[in-house]
Short mmCIF file of N, CA and C in Angstrom, two decimals:
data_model
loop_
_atom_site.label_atom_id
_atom_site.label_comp_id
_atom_site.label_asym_id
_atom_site.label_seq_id
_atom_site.Cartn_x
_atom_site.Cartn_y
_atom_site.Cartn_z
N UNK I 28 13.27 -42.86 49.50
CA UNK I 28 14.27 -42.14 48.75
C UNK I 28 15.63 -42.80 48.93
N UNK I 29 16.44 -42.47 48.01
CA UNK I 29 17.80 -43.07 47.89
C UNK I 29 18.81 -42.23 49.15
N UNK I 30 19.88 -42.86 49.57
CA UNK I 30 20.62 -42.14 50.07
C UNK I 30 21.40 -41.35 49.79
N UNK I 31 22.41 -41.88 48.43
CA UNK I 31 22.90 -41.42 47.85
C UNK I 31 23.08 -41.51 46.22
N UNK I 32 23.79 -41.07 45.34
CA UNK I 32 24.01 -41.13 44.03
C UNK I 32 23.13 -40.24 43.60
N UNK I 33 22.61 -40.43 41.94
CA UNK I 33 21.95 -39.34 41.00
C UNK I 33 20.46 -39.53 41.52
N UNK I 34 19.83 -38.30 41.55
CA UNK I 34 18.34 -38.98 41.79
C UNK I 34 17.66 -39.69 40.37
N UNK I 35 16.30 -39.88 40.92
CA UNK I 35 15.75 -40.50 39.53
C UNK I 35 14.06 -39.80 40.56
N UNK I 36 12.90 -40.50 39.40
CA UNK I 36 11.38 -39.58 39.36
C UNK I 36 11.14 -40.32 40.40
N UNK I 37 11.59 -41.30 41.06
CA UNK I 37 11.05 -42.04 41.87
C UNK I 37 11.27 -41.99 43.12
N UNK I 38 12.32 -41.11 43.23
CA UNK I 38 12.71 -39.92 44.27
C UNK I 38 11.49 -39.22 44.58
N UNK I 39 10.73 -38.38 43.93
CA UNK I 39 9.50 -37.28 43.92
C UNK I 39 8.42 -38.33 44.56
N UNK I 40 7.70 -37.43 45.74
CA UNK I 40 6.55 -38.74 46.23
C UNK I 40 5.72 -37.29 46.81
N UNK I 41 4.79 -37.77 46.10
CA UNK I 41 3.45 -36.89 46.82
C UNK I 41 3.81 -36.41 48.36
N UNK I 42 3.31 -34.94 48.25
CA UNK I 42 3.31 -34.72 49.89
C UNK I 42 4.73 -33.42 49.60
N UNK I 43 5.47 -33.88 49.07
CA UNK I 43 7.14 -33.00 49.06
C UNK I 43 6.87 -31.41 48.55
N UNK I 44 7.22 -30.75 49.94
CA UNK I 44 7.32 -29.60 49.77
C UNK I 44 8.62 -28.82 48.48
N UNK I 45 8.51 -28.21 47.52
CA UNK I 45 9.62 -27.61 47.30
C UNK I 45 9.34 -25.88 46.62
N UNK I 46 9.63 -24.95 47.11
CA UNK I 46 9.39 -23.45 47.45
C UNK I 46 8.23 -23.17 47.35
N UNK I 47 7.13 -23.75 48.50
CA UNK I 47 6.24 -23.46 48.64
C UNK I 47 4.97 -24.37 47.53
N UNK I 48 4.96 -25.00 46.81
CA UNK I 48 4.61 -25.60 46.25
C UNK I 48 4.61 -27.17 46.23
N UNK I 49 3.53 -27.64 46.61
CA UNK I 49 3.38 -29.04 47.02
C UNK I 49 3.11 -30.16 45.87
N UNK I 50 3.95 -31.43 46.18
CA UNK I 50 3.78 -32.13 44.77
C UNK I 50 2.44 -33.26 45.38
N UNK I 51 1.53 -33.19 44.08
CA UNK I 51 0.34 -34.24 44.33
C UNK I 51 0.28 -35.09 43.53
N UNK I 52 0.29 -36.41 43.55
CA UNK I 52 0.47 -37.64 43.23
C UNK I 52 -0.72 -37.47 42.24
N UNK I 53 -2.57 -36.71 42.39
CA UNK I 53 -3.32 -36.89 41.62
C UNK I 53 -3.70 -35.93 41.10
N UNK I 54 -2.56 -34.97 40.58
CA UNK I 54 -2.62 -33.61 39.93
C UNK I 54 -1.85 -33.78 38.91
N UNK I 55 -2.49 -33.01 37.75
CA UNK I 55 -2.35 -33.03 36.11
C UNK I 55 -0.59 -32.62 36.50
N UNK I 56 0.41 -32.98 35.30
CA UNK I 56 1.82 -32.70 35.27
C UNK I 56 2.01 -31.57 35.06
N UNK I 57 2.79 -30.82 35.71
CA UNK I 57 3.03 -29.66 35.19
C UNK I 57 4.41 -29.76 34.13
N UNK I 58 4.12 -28.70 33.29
CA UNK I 58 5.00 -28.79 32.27
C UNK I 58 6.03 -28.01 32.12
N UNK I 59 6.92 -28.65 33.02
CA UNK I 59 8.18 -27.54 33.59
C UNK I 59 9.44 -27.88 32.89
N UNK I 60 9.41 -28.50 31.45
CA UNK I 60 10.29 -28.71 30.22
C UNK I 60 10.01 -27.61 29.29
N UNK I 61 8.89 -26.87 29.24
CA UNK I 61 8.48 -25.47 28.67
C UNK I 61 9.04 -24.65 28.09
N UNK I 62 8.72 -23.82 27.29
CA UNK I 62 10.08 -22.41 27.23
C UNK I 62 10.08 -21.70 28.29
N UNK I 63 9.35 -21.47 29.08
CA UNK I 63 8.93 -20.38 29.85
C UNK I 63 9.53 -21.14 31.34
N UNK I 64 10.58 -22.29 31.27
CA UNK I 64 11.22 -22.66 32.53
C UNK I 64 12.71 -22.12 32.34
N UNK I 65 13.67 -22.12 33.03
CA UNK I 65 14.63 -21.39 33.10
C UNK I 65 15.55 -23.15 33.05
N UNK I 66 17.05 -22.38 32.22
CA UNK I 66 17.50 -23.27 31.67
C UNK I 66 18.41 -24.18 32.97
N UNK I 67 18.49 -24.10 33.75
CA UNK I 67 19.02 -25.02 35.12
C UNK I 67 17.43 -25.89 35.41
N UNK I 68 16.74 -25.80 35.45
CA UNK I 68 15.53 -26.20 35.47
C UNK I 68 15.42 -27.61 34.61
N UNK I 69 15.21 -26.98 33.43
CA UNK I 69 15.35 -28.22 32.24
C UNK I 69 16.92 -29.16 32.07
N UNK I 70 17.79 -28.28 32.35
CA UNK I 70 19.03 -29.30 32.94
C UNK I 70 18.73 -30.55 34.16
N UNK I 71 17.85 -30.18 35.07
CA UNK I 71 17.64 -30.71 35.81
C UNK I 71 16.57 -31.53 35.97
N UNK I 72 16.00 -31.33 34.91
CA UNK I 72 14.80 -32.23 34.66
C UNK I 72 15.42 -33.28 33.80
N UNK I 73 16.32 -32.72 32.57
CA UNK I 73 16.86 -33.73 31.95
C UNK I 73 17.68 -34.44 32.52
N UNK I 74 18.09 -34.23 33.52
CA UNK I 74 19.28 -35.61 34.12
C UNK I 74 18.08 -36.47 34.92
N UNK I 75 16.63 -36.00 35.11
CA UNK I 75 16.12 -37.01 35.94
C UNK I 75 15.51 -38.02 34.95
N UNK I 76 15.50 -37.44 33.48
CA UNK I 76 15.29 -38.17 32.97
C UNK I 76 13.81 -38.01 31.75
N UNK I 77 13.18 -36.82 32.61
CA UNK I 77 11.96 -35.92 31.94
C UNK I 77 12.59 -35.16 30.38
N UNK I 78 11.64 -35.85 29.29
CA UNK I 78 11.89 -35.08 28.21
C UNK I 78 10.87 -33.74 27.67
N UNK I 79 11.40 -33.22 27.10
CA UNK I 79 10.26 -31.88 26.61
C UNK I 79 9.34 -32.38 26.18
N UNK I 80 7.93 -31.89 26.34
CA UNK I 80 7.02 -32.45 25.56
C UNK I 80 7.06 -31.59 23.72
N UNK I 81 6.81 -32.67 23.26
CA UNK I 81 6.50 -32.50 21.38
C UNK I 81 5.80 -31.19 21.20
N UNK I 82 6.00 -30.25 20.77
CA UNK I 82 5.65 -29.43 19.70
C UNK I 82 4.93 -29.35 18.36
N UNK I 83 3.48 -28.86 19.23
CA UNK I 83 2.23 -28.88 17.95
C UNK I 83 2.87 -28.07 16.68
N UNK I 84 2.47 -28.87 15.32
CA UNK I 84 3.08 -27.96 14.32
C UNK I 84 1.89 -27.20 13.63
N UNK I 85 2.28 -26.08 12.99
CA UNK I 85 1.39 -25.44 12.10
C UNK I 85 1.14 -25.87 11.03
N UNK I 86 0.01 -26.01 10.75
CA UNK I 86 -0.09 -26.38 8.95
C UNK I 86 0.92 -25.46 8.39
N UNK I 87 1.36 -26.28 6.97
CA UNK I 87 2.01 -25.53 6.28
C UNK I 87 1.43 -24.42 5.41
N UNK I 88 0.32 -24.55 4.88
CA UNK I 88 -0.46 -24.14 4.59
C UNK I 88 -0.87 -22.37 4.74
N UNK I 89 -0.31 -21.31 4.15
CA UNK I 89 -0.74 -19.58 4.51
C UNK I 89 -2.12 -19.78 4.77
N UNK I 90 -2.81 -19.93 3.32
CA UNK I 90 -4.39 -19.61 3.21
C UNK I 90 -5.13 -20.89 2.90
N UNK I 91 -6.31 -20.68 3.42
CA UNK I 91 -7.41 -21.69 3.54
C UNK I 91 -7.69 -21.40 2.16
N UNK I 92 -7.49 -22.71 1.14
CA UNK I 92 -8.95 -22.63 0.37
C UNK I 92 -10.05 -22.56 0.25
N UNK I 93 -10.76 -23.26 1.11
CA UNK I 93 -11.83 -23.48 0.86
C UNK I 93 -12.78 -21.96 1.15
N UNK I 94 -13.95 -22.34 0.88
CA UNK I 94 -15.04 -21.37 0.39
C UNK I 94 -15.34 -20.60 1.89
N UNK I 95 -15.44 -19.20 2.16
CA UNK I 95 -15.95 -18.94 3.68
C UNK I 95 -17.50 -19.03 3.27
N UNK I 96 -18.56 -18.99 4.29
CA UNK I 96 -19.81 -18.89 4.26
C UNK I 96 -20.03 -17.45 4.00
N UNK I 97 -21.37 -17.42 3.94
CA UNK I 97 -21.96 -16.12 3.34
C UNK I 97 -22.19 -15.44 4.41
N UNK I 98 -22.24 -16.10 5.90
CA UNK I 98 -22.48 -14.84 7.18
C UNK I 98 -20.69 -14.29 7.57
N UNK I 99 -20.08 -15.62 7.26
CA UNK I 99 -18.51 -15.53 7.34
C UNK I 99 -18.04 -13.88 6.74
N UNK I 100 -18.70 -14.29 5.34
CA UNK I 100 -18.12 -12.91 4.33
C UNK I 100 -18.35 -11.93 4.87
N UNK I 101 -19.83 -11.55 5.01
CA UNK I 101 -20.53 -10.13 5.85
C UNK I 101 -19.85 -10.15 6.93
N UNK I 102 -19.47 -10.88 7.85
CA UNK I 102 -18.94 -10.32 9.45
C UNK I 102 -17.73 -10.28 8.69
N UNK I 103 -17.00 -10.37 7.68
CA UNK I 103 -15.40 -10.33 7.35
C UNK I 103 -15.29 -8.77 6.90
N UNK I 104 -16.81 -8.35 6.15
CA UNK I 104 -16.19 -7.49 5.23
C UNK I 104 -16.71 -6.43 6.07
N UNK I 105 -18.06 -6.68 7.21
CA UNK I 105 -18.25 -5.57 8.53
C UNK I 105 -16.86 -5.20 9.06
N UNK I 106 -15.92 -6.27 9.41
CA UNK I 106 -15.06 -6.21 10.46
C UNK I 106 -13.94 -5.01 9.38
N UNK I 107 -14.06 -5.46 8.17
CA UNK I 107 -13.15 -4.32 7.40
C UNK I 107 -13.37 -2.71 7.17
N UNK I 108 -14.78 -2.81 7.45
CA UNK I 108 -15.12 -1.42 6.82
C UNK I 108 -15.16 -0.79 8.54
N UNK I 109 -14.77 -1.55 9.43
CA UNK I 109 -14.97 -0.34 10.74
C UNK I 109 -13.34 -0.30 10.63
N UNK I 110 -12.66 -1.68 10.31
CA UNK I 110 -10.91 -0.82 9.99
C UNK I 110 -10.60 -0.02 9.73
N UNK I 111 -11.02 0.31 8.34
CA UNK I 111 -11.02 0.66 7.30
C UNK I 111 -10.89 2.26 7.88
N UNK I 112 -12.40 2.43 8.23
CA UNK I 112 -12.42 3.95 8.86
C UNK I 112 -11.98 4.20 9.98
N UNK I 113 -11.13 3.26 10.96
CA UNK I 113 -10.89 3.58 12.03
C UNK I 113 -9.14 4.10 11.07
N UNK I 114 -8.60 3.28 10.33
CA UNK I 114 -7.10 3.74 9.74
C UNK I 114 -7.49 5.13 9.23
N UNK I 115 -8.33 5.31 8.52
CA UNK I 115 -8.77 6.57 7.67
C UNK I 115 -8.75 7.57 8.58
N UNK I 116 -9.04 7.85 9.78
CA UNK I 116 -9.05 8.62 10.93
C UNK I 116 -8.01 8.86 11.62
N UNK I 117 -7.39 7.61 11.93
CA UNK I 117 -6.49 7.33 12.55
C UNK I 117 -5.15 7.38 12.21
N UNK I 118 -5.10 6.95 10.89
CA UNK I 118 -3.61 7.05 10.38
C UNK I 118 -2.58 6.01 10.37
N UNK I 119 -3.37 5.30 11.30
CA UNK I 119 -2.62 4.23 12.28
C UNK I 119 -3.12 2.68 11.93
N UNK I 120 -1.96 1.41 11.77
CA UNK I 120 -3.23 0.14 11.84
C UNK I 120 -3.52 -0.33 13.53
N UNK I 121 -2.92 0.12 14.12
CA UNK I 121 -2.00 -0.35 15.58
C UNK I 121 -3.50 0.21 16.27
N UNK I 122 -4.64 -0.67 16.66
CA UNK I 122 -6.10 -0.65 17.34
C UNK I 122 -5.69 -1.23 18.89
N UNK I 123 -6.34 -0.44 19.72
CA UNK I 123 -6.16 -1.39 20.70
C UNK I 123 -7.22 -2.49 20.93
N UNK I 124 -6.92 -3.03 22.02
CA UNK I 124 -8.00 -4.86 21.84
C UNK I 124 -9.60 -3.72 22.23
N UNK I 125 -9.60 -2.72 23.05
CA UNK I 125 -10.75 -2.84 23.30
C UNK I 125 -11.33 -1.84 22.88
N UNK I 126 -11.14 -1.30 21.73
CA UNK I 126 -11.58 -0.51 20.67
C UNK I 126 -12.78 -0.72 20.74
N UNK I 127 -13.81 -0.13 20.35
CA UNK I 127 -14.92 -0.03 19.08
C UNK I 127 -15.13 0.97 18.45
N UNK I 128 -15.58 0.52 17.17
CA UNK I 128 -16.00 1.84 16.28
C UNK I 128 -17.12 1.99 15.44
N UNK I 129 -17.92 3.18 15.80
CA UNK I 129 -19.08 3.39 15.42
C UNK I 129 -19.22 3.34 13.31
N UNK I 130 -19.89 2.29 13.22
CA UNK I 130 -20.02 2.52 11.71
C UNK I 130 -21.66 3.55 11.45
N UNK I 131 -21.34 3.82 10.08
CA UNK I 131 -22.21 4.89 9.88
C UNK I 131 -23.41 4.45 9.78
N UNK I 132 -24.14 3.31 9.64
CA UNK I 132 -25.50 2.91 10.12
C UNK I 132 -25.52 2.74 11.40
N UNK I 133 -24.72 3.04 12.09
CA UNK I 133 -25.37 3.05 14.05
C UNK I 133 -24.84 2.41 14.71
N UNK I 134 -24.56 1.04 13.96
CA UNK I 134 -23.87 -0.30 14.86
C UNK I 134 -22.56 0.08 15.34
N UNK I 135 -22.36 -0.94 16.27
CA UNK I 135 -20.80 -0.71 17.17
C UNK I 135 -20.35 -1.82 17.19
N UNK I 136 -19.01 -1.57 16.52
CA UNK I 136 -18.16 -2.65 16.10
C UNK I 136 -16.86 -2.80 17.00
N UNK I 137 -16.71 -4.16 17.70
CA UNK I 137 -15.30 -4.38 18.48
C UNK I 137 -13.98 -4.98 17.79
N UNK I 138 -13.78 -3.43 16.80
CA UNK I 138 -12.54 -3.41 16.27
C UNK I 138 -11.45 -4.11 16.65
N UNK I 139 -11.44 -3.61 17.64
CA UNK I 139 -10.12 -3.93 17.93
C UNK I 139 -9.79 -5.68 18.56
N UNK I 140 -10.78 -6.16 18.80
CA UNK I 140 -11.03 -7.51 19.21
C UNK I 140 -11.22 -8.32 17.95
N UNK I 141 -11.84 -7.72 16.65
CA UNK I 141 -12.21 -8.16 15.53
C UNK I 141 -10.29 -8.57 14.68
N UNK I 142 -9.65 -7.52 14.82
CA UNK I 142 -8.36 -7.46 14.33
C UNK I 142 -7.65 -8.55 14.88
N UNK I 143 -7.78 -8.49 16.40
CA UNK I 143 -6.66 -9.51 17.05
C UNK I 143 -7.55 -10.91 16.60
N UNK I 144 -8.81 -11.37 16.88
CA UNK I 144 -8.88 -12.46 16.00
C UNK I 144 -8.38 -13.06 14.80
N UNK I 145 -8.42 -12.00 14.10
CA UNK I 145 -7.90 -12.56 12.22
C UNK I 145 -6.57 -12.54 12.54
N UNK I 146 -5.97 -12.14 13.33
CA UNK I 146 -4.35 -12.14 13.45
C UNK I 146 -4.32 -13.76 13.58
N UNK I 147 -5.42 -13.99 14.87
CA UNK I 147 -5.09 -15.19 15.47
C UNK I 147 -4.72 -16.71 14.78
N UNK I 148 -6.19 -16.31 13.84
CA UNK I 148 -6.88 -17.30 13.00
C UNK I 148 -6.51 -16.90 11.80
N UNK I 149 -5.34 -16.34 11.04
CA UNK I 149 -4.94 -15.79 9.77
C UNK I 149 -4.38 -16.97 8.55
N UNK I 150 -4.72 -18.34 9.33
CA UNK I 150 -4.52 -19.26 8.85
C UNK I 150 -5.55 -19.96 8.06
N UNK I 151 -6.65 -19.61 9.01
CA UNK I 151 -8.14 -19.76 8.75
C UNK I 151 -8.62 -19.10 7.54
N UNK I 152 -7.93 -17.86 7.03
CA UNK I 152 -8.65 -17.01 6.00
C UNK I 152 -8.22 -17.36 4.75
N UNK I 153 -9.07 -16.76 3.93
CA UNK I 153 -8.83 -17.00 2.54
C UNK I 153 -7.47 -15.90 1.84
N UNK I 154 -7.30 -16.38 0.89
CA UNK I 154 -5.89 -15.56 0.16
C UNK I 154 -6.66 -13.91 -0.23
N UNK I 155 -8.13 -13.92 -0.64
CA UNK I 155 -8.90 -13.17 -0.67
C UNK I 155 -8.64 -11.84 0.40
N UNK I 156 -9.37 -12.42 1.56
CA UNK I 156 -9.36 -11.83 2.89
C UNK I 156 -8.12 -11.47 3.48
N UNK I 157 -6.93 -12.76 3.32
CA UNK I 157 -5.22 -11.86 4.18
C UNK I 157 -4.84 -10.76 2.62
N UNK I 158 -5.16 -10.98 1.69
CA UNK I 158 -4.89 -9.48 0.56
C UNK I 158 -5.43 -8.26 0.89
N UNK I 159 -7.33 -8.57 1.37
CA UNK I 159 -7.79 -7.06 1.94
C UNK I 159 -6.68 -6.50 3.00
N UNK I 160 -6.73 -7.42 3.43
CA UNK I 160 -6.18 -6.97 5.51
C UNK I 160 -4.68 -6.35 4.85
N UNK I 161 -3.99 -7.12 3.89
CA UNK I 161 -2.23 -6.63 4.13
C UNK I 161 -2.38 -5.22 3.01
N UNK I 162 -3.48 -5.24 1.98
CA UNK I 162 -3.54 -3.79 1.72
C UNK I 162 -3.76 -2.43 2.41
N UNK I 163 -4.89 -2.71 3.59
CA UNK I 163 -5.06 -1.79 4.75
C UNK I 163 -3.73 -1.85 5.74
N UNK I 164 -1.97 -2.37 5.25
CA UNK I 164 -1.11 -1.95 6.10
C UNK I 164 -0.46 -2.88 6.99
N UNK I 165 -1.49 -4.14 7.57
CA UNK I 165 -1.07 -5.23 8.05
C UNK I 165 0.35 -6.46 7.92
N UNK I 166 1.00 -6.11 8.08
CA UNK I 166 1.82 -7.14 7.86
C UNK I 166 1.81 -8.41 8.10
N UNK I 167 1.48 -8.25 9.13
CA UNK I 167 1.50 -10.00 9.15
C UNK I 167 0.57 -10.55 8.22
N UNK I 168 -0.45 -10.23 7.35
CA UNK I 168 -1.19 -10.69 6.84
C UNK I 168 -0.56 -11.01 5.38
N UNK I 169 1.00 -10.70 5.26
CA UNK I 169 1.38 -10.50 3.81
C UNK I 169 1.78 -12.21 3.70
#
């Protein structure tokens, strides 16, 4: 290590304790340019010289064209009709994740796990499918 002046990465050497957390020479980087680091942090990363890593972009793209499959459709339009009656009951679109709801042939549907998917993947769906969902109340699906 240097004695004095600005540090640099070449300062950091395997082995260095700092609050309890040990740095390892053959451990993946941690990504402490993040949002989720506090802004003296990334000040301080940036004078050593560490830049943020790049930012995956979203397709531009709302809705998928292309065609869903035919088991796609049925689990799309299952996953709607236990919505469907869970809002009808409920009043509410707001499911929690670990919902299920009994549809009227017997089966048990994980509503509420079914919802937070298409939220996830709402990129994935057809213009078709985010129209059902934002008529049953959904916004984000508009």
């Amino acid at each position: 290590m240097r004695d004095r002046g600005a540090p640099s990465l070449t300062d950091i050497v395997p082995g260095v304790t700092t609050t309890a957390k040990t740095s390892d020479a053959g451990s993946p980087p941690n990504d402490a340019t993040s949002a989720g680091s506090t802004p003296n942090s990334r000040h301080g990363l940036g004078k050593l010289g560490v830049k943020p890593a790049a930012r995956a972009r979203k397709t531009t793209t709302k809705a998928s064209t292309k065609p869903t499959s035919a088991r796609a459709a049925t689990v799309f339009q299952k996953g709607l009709e236990a919505f469907s009656q869970y809002v009808a009951r409920e009043g509410t679109t707001v499911v929690g994740r670990a919902h299920t709801e009994t549809l009227p042939d017997g089966t048990q549907h994980r509503t509420g796990v079914w919802i937070a998917n298409q939220k996830a993947r709402r990129d994935q769906l057809d213009t078709a499918q985010l129209h059902a969902l934002a008529e049953m109340g959904l916004d984000w699906a508009r």
